[in-house]
DNA sequence: AATTTGTACAACCGCAGACTA
DNA sequence: GTAGTCTGCGGTTGTACAAAT
């Protein structure tokens, strides 16, 4: 049984011939595709519209980049996949000229095996043997010096990447020290579903580690489970420089340059800090504040959904502290979770970051 | 040289959401 | 409100080719 668009005519399946490719390219470059269901008939092809669309998108589009993936592209795929999972179309948006299909194939045929060979779970990016040790529902430790080291910690054996709760409960408050980032609460149209009926979801910040590029990611998202991202990702390579503090990384975020117009694009903030920001690009790179609109926000509440990052290294205290807690569910997925509003940084390099609560 | 096995990637399938009449 | 259509997505299968036996 074919698709509805295929039932109207006899359609050919399987690999495309060069003649078919030529017909499709000639038609689309001349007329555009319009409605894909009408393309085959108008282009003189015995294919279904869906097949034409796929062929164009995955193979014939002029802006496609052919050839094997570069190391940089591979790293990007791994890093974004760690955050987004199998959302291939979203991942592909971070790789100009690559299609979701291409990324997916590359992942399944190559990256997945590499991760497995490194003893990493391709789904969670955790060490395969470490999953259980990272689970700790009543307040445990995660420390790079033991066997439950995250991939990031493994890749940086000298790193001190330590977190402990010191309590017997999974939720506890956290001190907020400078420098400090404020992640504003996120407005929700359905006020009744929000905590205390405030109409706001507290923001959450989630730190994850990279398997391949020494990348520590900070994921900012709503507590509304239907909405994830945008994400802030900060490359720990910058932290390797003694002069680099987290606040300077945030400076780099705030002065980041181009992304693309996609809502969830990676925003490359330049080599200086190797920082990237996932989210809509900030049009005015000279402005101090990083602004992004979480998916689902309407233009009306866009302002309230801003992720604000102060630019002055010494002025983080001016942002408001929000009560915070750990969410150990995150640890199943990756490494270290810090929730609700605040993260503190100790004015030492980022691989000496410690979250205490 | 013939056959089997592995790999890369192109293409298909089914589903879900958006849109429209 | 609903059924039909279109589009996009992720999972899966099919195919061509290379490497191994």
mmCIF file of C-alpha atoms (C1' of nucleotides) in Angstrom:
data_model
loop_
_atom_site.group_PDB
_atom_site.id
_atom_site.type_symbol
_atom_site.label_atom_id
_atom_site.label_comp_id
_atom_site.label_asym_id
_atom_site.label_seq_id
_atom_site.Cartn_x
_atom_site.Cartn_y
_atom_site.Cartn_z
ATOM 1 C CA UNK A 1 0.000 0.000 0.000
ATOM 2 C CA UNK A 2 1.459 3.322 -0.987
ATOM 3 C CA UNK A 3 0.769 6.803 0.242
ATOM 4 C CA UNK A 4 -2.334 8.608 -0.773
ATOM 5 C CA UNK A 5 -0.250 10.599 -3.176
ATOM 6 C CA UNK A 6 1.055 7.390 -4.697
ATOM 7 C CA UNK A 7 -2.301 5.759 -5.262
ATOM 8 C CA UNK A 8 -3.304 8.154 -7.977
ATOM 9 C CA UNK A 9 -0.700 6.939 -10.376
ATOM 10 C CA UNK A 10 1.713 4.139 -10.949
ATOM 11 C CA UNK A 11 4.878 5.050 -9.168
ATOM 12 C CA UNK A 12 8.386 3.816 -9.457
ATOM 13 C CA UNK A 13 10.340 2.953 -6.345
ATOM 14 C CA UNK A 14 13.930 2.332 -5.529
ATOM 15 C CA UNK A 15 17.014 4.152 -6.598
ATOM 16 C CA UNK A 16 16.729 7.190 -8.764
ATOM 17 C CA UNK A 17 18.228 7.185 -12.228
ATOM 18 C CA UNK A 18 20.298 10.132 -13.480
ATOM 19 C CA UNK A 19 17.491 10.905 -15.927
ATOM 20 C CA UNK A 20 14.972 11.154 -13.122
ATOM 21 C CA UNK A 21 17.323 13.339 -11.134
ATOM 22 C CA UNK A 22 17.755 15.624 -14.089
ATOM 23 C CA UNK A 23 14.010 15.941 -14.594
ATOM 24 C CA UNK A 24 13.432 16.751 -10.953
ATOM 25 C CA UNK A 25 16.249 19.273 -10.744
ATOM 26 C CA UNK A 26 15.163 20.963 -13.958
ATOM 27 C CA UNK A 27 11.585 21.229 -12.770
ATOM 28 C CA UNK A 28 12.320 22.515 -9.288
ATOM 29 C CA UNK A 29 14.955 24.993 -10.333
ATOM 30 C CA UNK A 30 12.518 26.360 -12.880
ATOM 31 C CA UNK A 31 9.240 26.248 -11.016
ATOM 32 C CA UNK A 32 10.019 25.514 -7.381
ATOM 33 C CA UNK A 33 8.403 22.530 -5.788
ATOM 34 C CA UNK A 34 5.137 24.130 -4.694
ATOM 35 C CA UNK A 35 2.972 21.234 -3.657
ATOM 36 C CA UNK A 36 5.099 18.128 -3.653
ATOM 37 C CA UNK A 37 2.145 15.970 -4.561
ATOM 38 C CA UNK A 38 1.874 17.721 -7.885
ATOM 39 C CA UNK A 39 5.593 17.715 -8.649
ATOM 40 C CA UNK A 40 5.877 14.236 -10.164
ATOM 41 C CA UNK A 41 3.094 14.814 -12.648
ATOM 42 C CA UNK A 42 4.317 18.237 -13.661
ATOM 43 C CA UNK A 43 7.922 17.088 -13.849
ATOM 44 C CA UNK A 44 7.065 14.008 -15.844
ATOM 45 C CA UNK A 45 8.185 11.587 -13.185
ATOM 46 C CA UNK A 46 6.581 8.328 -12.221
ATOM 47 C CA UNK A 47 7.319 8.831 -8.574
ATOM 48 C CA UNK A 48 5.203 9.865 -5.651
ATOM 49 C CA UNK A 49 5.535 13.385 -4.342
ATOM 50 C CA UNK A 50 7.004 12.156 -1.141
ATOM 51 C CA UNK A 51 9.767 10.358 -2.974
ATOM 52 C CA UNK A 52 10.485 13.490 -5.011
ATOM 53 C CA UNK A 53 10.655 15.595 -1.908
ATOM 54 C CA UNK A 54 13.029 13.190 -0.226
ATOM 55 C CA UNK A 55 15.248 12.951 -3.255
ATOM 56 C CA UNK A 56 15.457 16.709 -3.534
ATOM 57 C CA UNK A 57 16.054 17.339 0.146
ATOM 58 C CA UNK A 58 18.535 14.553 0.717
ATOM 59 C CA UNK A 59 20.427 14.467 -2.530
ATOM 60 C CA UNK A 60 19.681 17.021 -5.206
ATOM 61 C CA UNK A 61 19.479 20.294 -3.323
ATOM 62 C CA UNK A 62 22.260 22.564 -4.573
ATOM 63 C CA UNK A 63 23.312 23.674 -1.104
ATOM 64 C CA UNK A 64 24.164 20.198 0.083
ATOM 65 C CA UNK A 65 27.648 19.482 1.245
ATOM 66 C CA UNK A 66 28.893 16.190 -0.121
ATOM 67 C CA UNK A 67 31.673 14.040 1.147
ATOM 68 C CA UNK A 68 32.617 12.624 4.485
ATOM 69 C CA UNK A 69 32.032 14.375 7.766
ATOM 70 C CA UNK A 70 34.868 16.404 9.212
ATOM 71 C CA UNK A 71 36.137 15.887 12.744
ATOM 72 C CA UNK A 72 34.505 19.155 13.693
ATOM 73 C CA UNK A 73 31.178 18.044 12.289
ATOM 74 C CA UNK A 74 31.471 14.742 14.092
ATOM 75 C CA UNK A 75 32.147 16.542 17.340
ATOM 76 C CA UNK A 76 29.182 18.793 16.788
ATOM 77 C CA UNK A 77 26.913 15.835 16.134
ATOM 78 C CA UNK A 78 28.009 14.113 19.307
ATOM 79 C CA UNK A 79 27.670 17.217 21.405
ATOM 80 C CA UNK A 80 24.275 18.180 20.094
ATOM 81 C CA UNK A 81 23.056 14.604 20.219
ATOM 82 C CA UNK A 82 24.005 14.425 23.857
ATOM 83 C CA UNK A 83 21.610 17.260 24.475
ATOM 84 C CA UNK A 84 18.871 16.655 21.948
ATOM 85 C CA UNK A 85 18.920 12.890 21.510
ATOM 86 C CA UNK A 86 17.762 11.416 18.211
ATOM 87 C CA UNK A 87 16.304 14.633 16.922
ATOM 88 C CA UNK A 88 18.144 14.353 13.662
ATOM 89 C CA UNK A 89 16.530 17.253 11.921
ATOM 90 C CA UNK A 90 17.439 19.531 14.808
ATOM 91 C CA UNK A 91 20.977 18.213 14.871
ATOM 92 C CA UNK A 92 21.288 18.669 11.124
ATOM 93 C CA UNK A 93 20.385 22.324 11.490
ATOM 94 C CA UNK A 94 23.709 22.805 13.215
ATOM 95 C CA UNK A 95 25.556 21.332 10.265
ATOM 96 C CA UNK A 96 25.135 23.497 7.190
ATOM 97 C CA UNK A 97 24.758 21.453 4.049
ATOM 98 C CA UNK A 98 23.990 18.231 5.879
ATOM 99 C CA UNK A 99 20.632 16.537 5.997
ATOM 100 C CA UNK A 100 18.930 14.796 8.855
ATOM 101 C CA UNK A 101 19.146 11.564 6.923
ATOM 102 C CA UNK A 102 22.855 11.975 6.409
ATOM 103 C CA UNK A 103 23.447 12.756 10.067
ATOM 104 C CA UNK A 104 21.319 9.837 11.131
ATOM 105 C CA UNK A 105 23.166 7.445 8.838
ATOM 106 C CA UNK A 106 26.511 8.733 9.980
ATOM 107 C CA UNK A 107 25.481 8.323 13.577
ATOM 108 C CA UNK A 108 24.237 4.789 13.115
ATOM 109 C CA UNK A 109 27.063 3.614 10.954
ATOM 110 C CA UNK A 110 29.993 5.356 12.545
ATOM 111 C CA UNK A 111 29.616 7.440 15.674
ATOM 112 C CA UNK A 112 27.523 4.911 17.515
ATOM 113 C CA UNK A 113 30.224 2.309 17.093
ATOM 114 C CA UNK A 114 32.936 4.682 18.141
ATOM 115 C CA UNK A 115 31.101 5.517 21.333
ATOM 116 C CA UNK A 116 30.460 1.877 22.074
ATOM 117 C CA UNK A 117 34.122 1.118 21.454
ATOM 118 C CA UNK A 118 34.919 3.741 24.064
ATOM 119 C CA UNK A 119 32.558 2.063 26.462
ATOM 120 C CA UNK A 120 30.002 4.814 26.187
ATOM 121 C CA UNK A 121 26.300 4.400 25.873
ATOM 122 C CA UNK A 122 25.323 6.124 22.597
ATOM 123 C CA UNK A 123 21.950 7.015 24.039
ATOM 124 C CA UNK A 124 23.019 8.560 27.301
ATOM 125 C CA UNK A 125 26.669 9.320 26.532
ATOM 126 C CA UNK A 126 27.506 7.881 29.902
ATOM 127 C CA UNK A 127 29.979 5.155 30.525
ATOM 128 C CA UNK A 128 28.120 1.909 30.035
ATOM 129 C CA UNK A 129 29.316 0.587 33.375
ATOM 130 C CA UNK A 130 28.772 3.800 35.241
ATOM 131 C CA UNK A 131 25.066 4.268 34.831
ATOM 132 C CA UNK A 132 24.108 2.553 38.026
ATOM 133 C CA UNK A 133 26.777 4.262 40.053
ATOM 134 C CA UNK A 134 25.604 7.628 38.885
ATOM 135 C CA UNK A 135 22.104 6.909 40.007
ATOM 136 C CA UNK A 136 21.696 8.169 43.461
ATOM 137 C CA UNK A 137 18.286 9.003 44.667
ATOM 138 C CA UNK A 138 19.126 10.026 48.173
ATOM 139 C CA UNK A 139 22.110 12.251 47.880
ATOM 140 C CA UNK A 140 25.382 10.764 46.781
ATOM 141 C CA UNK A 141 28.616 11.877 45.270
ATOM 142 C CA UNK A 142 29.840 12.211 41.766
ATOM 143 C CA UNK A 143 33.567 12.599 41.598
ATOM 144 C CA UNK A 144 36.070 12.379 38.822
ATOM 145 C CA UNK A 145 38.426 10.385 40.923
ATOM 146 C CA UNK A 146 36.208 7.357 41.198
ATOM 147 C CA UNK A 147 34.747 4.882 38.768
ATOM 148 C CA UNK A 148 31.602 6.853 38.222
ATOM 149 C CA UNK A 149 33.483 9.516 36.351
ATOM 150 C CA UNK A 150 31.545 11.098 33.548
ATOM 151 C CA UNK A 151 32.888 10.973 30.015
ATOM 152 C CA UNK A 152 34.048 14.526 30.461
ATOM 153 C CA UNK A 153 35.907 13.582 33.573
ATOM 154 C CA UNK A 154 37.432 10.579 31.883
ATOM 155 C CA UNK A 155 38.646 12.763 29.095
ATOM 156 C CA UNK A 156 40.109 15.161 31.592
ATOM 157 C CA UNK A 157 41.650 12.979 34.193
ATOM 158 C CA UNK A 158 43.225 15.949 35.895
ATOM 159 C CA UNK A 159 39.937 17.692 36.271
ATOM 160 C CA UNK A 160 38.328 18.200 39.565
ATOM 161 C CA UNK A 161 34.685 17.990 38.814
ATOM 162 C CA UNK A 162 33.041 17.289 42.036
ATOM 163 C CA UNK A 163 29.542 17.403 43.306
ATOM 164 C CA UNK A 164 28.103 16.293 46.558
ATOM 165 C CA UNK A 165 24.865 16.886 48.328
ATOM 166 C CA UNK A 166 25.763 16.241 51.876
ATOM 167 C CA UNK A 167 22.157 15.537 52.696
ATOM 168 C CA UNK A 168 19.950 12.523 52.757
ATOM 169 C CA UNK A 169 17.339 13.989 50.502
ATOM 170 C CA UNK A 170 17.343 14.381 46.790
ATOM 171 C CA UNK A 171 16.304 17.979 46.960
ATOM 172 C CA UNK A 172 18.082 20.603 48.919
ATOM 173 C CA UNK A 173 18.823 24.248 48.714
ATOM 174 C CA UNK A 174 22.010 25.521 47.202
ATOM 175 C CA UNK A 175 24.196 28.415 48.077
ATOM 176 C CA UNK A 176 24.548 30.914 45.353
ATOM 177 C CA UNK A 177 27.882 32.606 45.101
ATOM 178 C CA UNK A 178 29.363 34.928 42.599
ATOM 179 C CA UNK A 179 29.619 35.007 39.701
ATOM 180 C CA UNK A 180 26.117 33.946 39.160
ATOM 181 C CA UNK A 181 23.757 33.692 36.244
ATOM 182 C CA UNK A 182 20.119 34.502 36.477
ATOM 183 C CA UNK A 183 17.818 32.359 34.455
ATOM 184 C CA UNK A 184 14.417 33.992 34.603
ATOM 185 C CA UNK A 185 11.309 31.995 35.165
ATOM 186 C CA UNK A 186 9.398 31.060 32.086
ATOM 187 C CA UNK A 187 5.830 32.241 31.625
ATOM 188 C CA UNK A 188 3.260 29.553 30.988
ATOM 189 C CA UNK A 189 -0.147 30.279 29.488
ATOM 190 C CA UNK A 190 -1.723 27.616 31.623
ATOM 191 C CA UNK A 191 -1.302 29.246 34.979
ATOM 192 C CA UNK A 192 -2.990 26.458 36.889
ATOM 193 C CA UNK A 193 -0.263 24.004 35.987
ATOM 194 C CA UNK A 194 2.533 26.151 37.290
ATOM 195 C CA UNK A 195 3.970 26.010 40.795
ATOM 196 C CA UNK A 196 1.804 27.902 43.259
ATOM 197 C CA UNK A 197 -0.283 29.116 40.365
ATOM 198 C CA UNK A 198 2.249 31.795 39.643
ATOM 199 C CA UNK A 199 2.053 31.362 35.896
ATOM 200 C CA UNK A 200 5.776 30.806 35.832
ATOM 201 C CA UNK A 201 7.935 27.749 35.544
ATOM 202 C CA UNK A 202 11.187 28.033 37.407
ATOM 203 C CA UNK A 203 14.153 27.804 35.093
ATOM 204 C CA UNK A 204 16.588 24.955 35.361
ATOM 205 C CA UNK A 205 20.199 24.701 34.497
ATOM 206 C CA UNK A 206 21.641 21.367 33.584
ATOM 207 C CA UNK A 207 25.306 20.628 33.215
ATOM 208 C CA UNK A 208 26.364 17.745 31.016
ATOM 209 C CA UNK A 209 29.670 16.451 29.840
ATOM 210 C CA UNK A 210 30.965 15.668 26.424
ATOM 211 C CA UNK A 211 32.325 12.408 25.170
ATOM 212 C CA UNK A 212 34.672 13.765 22.605
ATOM 213 C CA UNK A 213 35.441 17.401 22.871
ATOM 214 C CA UNK A 214 35.908 18.285 26.500
ATOM 215 C CA UNK A 215 32.703 20.199 26.273
ATOM 216 C CA UNK A 216 30.658 20.997 29.301
ATOM 217 C CA UNK A 217 27.153 21.993 28.446
ATOM 218 C CA UNK A 218 24.736 23.984 30.440
ATOM 219 C CA UNK A 219 21.221 23.330 29.445
ATOM 220 C CA UNK A 220 18.643 25.910 30.261
ATOM 221 C CA UNK A 221 15.122 24.730 30.057
ATOM 222 C CA UNK A 222 11.709 24.999 31.505
ATOM 223 C CA UNK A 223 10.321 22.673 34.071
ATOM 224 C CA UNK A 224 7.411 22.223 31.757
ATOM 225 C CA UNK A 225 8.200 18.710 30.481
ATOM 226 C CA UNK A 226 6.756 19.472 27.085
ATOM 227 C CA UNK A 227 9.361 22.101 26.486
ATOM 228 C CA UNK A 228 13.064 21.552 26.364
ATOM 229 C CA UNK A 229 15.864 23.811 25.223
ATOM 230 C CA UNK A 230 17.203 26.288 24.490
ATOM 231 C CA UNK A 231 20.547 25.264 25.728
ATOM 232 C CA UNK A 232 23.660 27.053 26.680
ATOM 233 C CA UNK A 233 26.840 25.183 25.993
ATOM 234 C CA UNK A 234 30.182 26.296 27.246
ATOM 235 C CA UNK A 235 33.361 24.688 26.085
ATOM 236 C CA UNK A 236 35.605 23.646 28.893
ATOM 237 C CA UNK A 237 38.609 24.078 26.651
ATOM 238 C CA UNK A 238 38.362 27.724 27.489
ATOM 239 C CA UNK A 239 38.583 26.859 31.123
ATOM 240 C CA UNK A 240 41.965 25.341 30.508
ATOM 241 C CA UNK A 241 43.352 28.814 30.347
ATOM 242 C CA UNK A 242 44.058 29.963 33.811
ATOM 243 C CA UNK A 243 42.767 33.408 33.112
ATOM 244 C CA UNK A 244 39.459 32.142 31.985
ATOM 245 C CA UNK A 245 36.631 32.315 34.404
ATOM 246 C CA UNK A 246 33.128 31.280 33.827
ATOM 247 C CA UNK A 247 32.071 34.868 33.796
ATOM 248 C CA UNK A 248 34.395 35.589 30.925
ATOM 249 C CA UNK A 249 32.823 32.728 29.070
ATOM 250 C CA UNK A 250 29.511 34.315 29.662
ATOM 251 C CA UNK A 251 30.941 37.522 28.325
ATOM 252 C CA UNK A 252 31.723 35.647 25.190
ATOM 253 C CA UNK A 253 28.202 34.390 25.064
ATOM 254 C CA UNK A 254 26.929 37.881 25.343
ATOM 255 C CA UNK A 255 29.121 39.091 22.530
ATOM 256 C CA UNK A 256 28.578 36.071 20.358
ATOM 257 C CA UNK A 257 28.357 36.379 16.659
ATOM 258 C CA UNK A 258 26.294 34.889 13.969
ATOM 259 C CA UNK A 259 24.049 31.935 14.027
ATOM 260 C CA UNK A 260 21.329 31.283 11.574
ATOM 261 C CA UNK A 261 17.712 32.165 11.648
ATOM 262 C CA UNK A 262 16.587 28.836 12.981
ATOM 263 C CA UNK A 263 14.958 28.962 16.344
ATOM 264 C CA UNK A 264 17.182 26.334 17.857
ATOM 265 C CA UNK A 265 20.391 27.078 16.071
ATOM 266 C CA UNK A 266 23.742 26.732 17.652
ATOM 267 C CA UNK A 267 25.134 30.129 18.198
ATOM 268 C CA UNK A 268 28.831 30.073 17.714
ATOM 269 C CA UNK A 269 30.374 32.684 19.896
ATOM 270 C CA UNK A 270 33.817 32.527 18.461
ATOM 271 C CA UNK A 271 37.124 30.948 19.192
ATOM 272 C CA UNK A 272 37.978 33.114 22.110
ATOM 273 C CA UNK A 273 35.860 31.155 24.494
ATOM 274 C CA UNK A 274 34.804 28.268 22.310
ATOM 275 C CA UNK A 275 31.349 28.893 23.546
ATOM 276 C CA UNK A 276 28.197 28.115 21.762
ATOM 277 C CA UNK A 277 24.683 29.009 22.578
ATOM 278 C CA UNK A 278 21.747 27.049 21.358
ATOM 279 C CA UNK A 279 18.858 29.302 20.677
ATOM 280 C CA UNK A 280 17.766 32.002 18.320
ATOM 281 C CA UNK A 281 20.556 34.274 17.432
ATOM 282 C CA UNK A 282 20.963 37.572 19.106
ATOM 283 C CA UNK A 283 20.772 40.190 16.426
ATOM 284 C CA UNK A 284 22.859 42.816 18.152
ATOM 285 C CA UNK A 285 26.130 41.256 19.166
ATOM 286 C CA UNK A 286 27.189 44.401 20.917
ATOM 287 C CA UNK A 287 24.484 44.192 23.499
ATOM 288 C CA UNK A 288 25.286 42.960 26.900
ATOM 289 C CA UNK A 289 22.421 40.625 27.445
ATOM 290 C CA UNK A 290 21.969 37.315 25.733
ATOM 291 C CA UNK A 291 18.393 36.959 24.749
ATOM 292 C CA UNK A 292 16.679 33.891 23.576
ATOM 293 C CA UNK A 293 13.156 32.767 23.193
ATOM 294 C CA UNK A 294 12.379 29.338 24.529
ATOM 295 C CA UNK A 295 10.241 27.322 22.130
ATOM 296 C CA UNK A 296 6.607 27.887 22.697
ATOM 297 C CA UNK A 297 6.893 31.404 23.914
ATOM 298 C CA UNK A 298 4.737 33.852 22.100
ATOM 299 C CA UNK A 299 6.029 37.232 21.011
ATOM 300 C CA UNK A 300 4.001 38.700 23.841
ATOM 301 C CA UNK A 301 5.868 36.933 26.530
ATOM 302 C CA UNK A 302 9.151 36.759 24.721
ATOM 303 C CA UNK A 303 10.581 39.464 26.878
ATOM 304 C CA UNK A 304 9.865 37.516 29.986
ATOM 305 C CA UNK A 305 11.536 34.440 28.549
ATOM 306 C CA UNK A 306 14.900 36.033 28.122
ATOM 307 C CA UNK A 307 17.964 34.367 29.355
ATOM 308 C CA UNK A 308 19.924 37.179 30.842
ATOM 309 C CA UNK A 309 23.651 37.034 31.271
ATOM 310 C CA UNK A 310 25.396 39.954 32.812
ATOM 311 C CA UNK A 311 28.515 41.055 31.039
ATOM 312 C CA UNK A 312 30.466 42.640 33.827
ATOM 313 C CA UNK A 313 32.614 40.059 35.509
ATOM 314 C CA UNK A 314 32.204 41.719 38.839
ATOM 315 C CA UNK A 315 28.540 42.362 38.704
ATOM 316 C CA UNK A 316 26.913 38.997 38.856
ATOM 317 C CA UNK A 317 25.696 39.632 42.334
ATOM 318 C CA UNK A 318 23.285 42.141 40.948
ATOM 319 C CA UNK A 319 21.166 39.379 39.572
ATOM 320 C CA UNK A 320 18.604 37.811 41.786
ATOM 321 C CA UNK A 321 19.096 34.515 43.502
ATOM 322 C CA UNK A 322 16.472 31.853 43.175
ATOM 323 C CA UNK A 323 16.037 28.862 45.418
ATOM 324 C CA UNK A 324 17.599 25.833 43.893
ATOM 325 C CA UNK A 325 17.623 22.111 44.214
ATOM 326 C CA UNK A 326 19.152 19.060 42.651
ATOM 327 C CA UNK A 327 17.245 16.852 40.324
ATOM 328 C CA UNK A 328 18.951 13.495 40.276
ATOM 329 C CA UNK A 329 16.872 12.273 37.389
ATOM 330 C CA UNK A 330 19.222 14.240 35.217
ATOM 331 C CA UNK A 331 22.077 12.105 36.296
ATOM 332 C CA UNK A 332 20.616 9.159 34.494
ATOM 333 C CA UNK A 333 20.964 11.037 31.285
ATOM 334 C CA UNK A 334 24.355 12.470 31.681
ATOM 335 C CA UNK A 335 26.331 13.719 34.523
ATOM 336 C CA UNK A 336 25.553 16.575 36.806
ATOM 337 C CA UNK A 337 22.256 18.275 37.292
ATOM 338 C CA UNK A 338 21.729 21.629 38.866
ATOM 339 C CA UNK A 339 18.232 22.874 38.996
ATOM 340 C CA UNK A 340 16.176 25.964 39.394
ATOM 341 C CA UNK A 341 17.754 29.213 38.806
ATOM 342 C CA UNK A 342 21.229 29.339 40.150
ATOM 343 C CA UNK A 343 24.602 27.895 39.581
ATOM 344 C CA UNK A 344 27.617 29.061 41.393
ATOM 345 C CA UNK A 345 31.085 29.301 40.200
ATOM 346 C CA UNK A 346 34.084 29.544 42.398
ATOM 347 C CA UNK A 347 36.209 31.960 40.396
ATOM 348 C CA UNK A 348 38.514 29.103 39.520
ATOM 349 C CA UNK A 349 38.734 27.330 36.138
ATOM 350 C CA UNK A 350 35.643 25.617 35.038
ATOM 351 C CA UNK A 351 36.954 22.149 35.564
ATOM 352 C CA UNK A 352 37.196 23.000 39.221
ATOM 353 C CA UNK A 353 33.583 23.906 39.309
ATOM 354 C CA UNK A 354 31.809 22.504 42.278
ATOM 355 C CA UNK A 355 28.172 22.362 42.969
ATOM 356 C CA UNK A 356 27.373 22.087 46.613
ATOM 357 C CA UNK A 357 24.010 22.135 48.147
ATOM 358 C "C1'" DA B 1 37.188 -16.983 -8.597
ATOM 359 C "C1'" DA B 2 33.065 -17.546 -6.014
ATOM 360 C "C1'" DT B 3 30.678 -16.765 -1.989
ATOM 361 C "C1'" DT B 4 29.764 -14.635 2.334
ATOM 362 C "C1'" DT B 5 29.863 -10.867 5.418
ATOM 363 C "C1'" DG B 6 30.193 -6.073 6.583
ATOM 364 C "C1'" DT B 7 29.471 -1.234 5.667
ATOM 365 C "C1'" DA B 8 27.636 3.068 3.972
ATOM 366 C "C1'" DC B 9 23.995 5.382 2.561
ATOM 367 C "C1'" DA B 10 19.836 5.954 -0.276
ATOM 368 C "C1'" DA B 11 15.146 5.254 0.007
ATOM 369 C "C1'" DC B 12 10.908 3.811 2.080
ATOM 370 C "C1'" DC B 13 7.350 3.414 5.758
ATOM 371 C "C1'" DG B 14 4.339 4.860 9.182
ATOM 372 C "C1'" DC B 15 3.111 8.242 12.197
ATOM 373 C "C1'" DA B 16 1.946 12.878 13.924
ATOM 374 C "C1'" DG B 17 0.890 17.551 13.456
ATOM 375 C "C1'" DA B 18 -0.642 21.354 10.662
ATOM 376 C "C1'" DC B 19 -3.639 22.917 7.432
ATOM 377 C "C1'" DT B 20 -7.859 23.276 4.707
ATOM 378 C "C1'" DA B 21 -12.385 22.590 2.826
ATOM 379 C "C1'" DG C 1 -16.116 19.487 14.425
ATOM 380 C "C1'" DT C 2 -14.312 16.441 11.083
ATOM 381 C "C1'" DA C 3 -12.326 14.158 7.305
ATOM 382 C "C1'" DG C 4 -8.947 14.553 3.850
ATOM 383 C "C1'" DT C 5 -4.482 16.157 2.460
ATOM 384 C "C1'" DC C 6 0.178 17.664 2.914
ATOM 385 C "C1'" DT C 7 4.528 17.890 5.103
ATOM 386 C "C1'" DG C 8 8.166 16.646 8.151
ATOM 387 C "C1'" DC C 9 10.270 13.437 11.097
ATOM 388 C "C1'" DG C 10 12.513 9.248 12.977
ATOM 389 C "C1'" DG C 11 12.949 4.357 12.467
ATOM 390 C "C1'" DT C 12 13.789 0.795 9.372
ATOM 391 C "C1'" DT C 13 14.857 -1.588 5.165
ATOM 392 C "C1'" DG C 14 17.100 -2.199 0.735
ATOM 393 C "C1'" DT C 15 20.951 -1.912 -2.261
ATOM 394 C "C1'" DA C 16 25.525 -1.345 -3.987
ATOM 395 C "C1'" DC C 17 29.991 -1.997 -3.081
ATOM 396 C "C1'" DA C 18 34.144 -3.532 -0.500
ATOM 397 C "C1'" DA C 19 36.501 -6.700 2.299
ATOM 398 C "C1'" DA C 20 37.088 -11.143 4.052
ATOM 399 C "C1'" DT C 21 36.922 -16.031 3.651
#
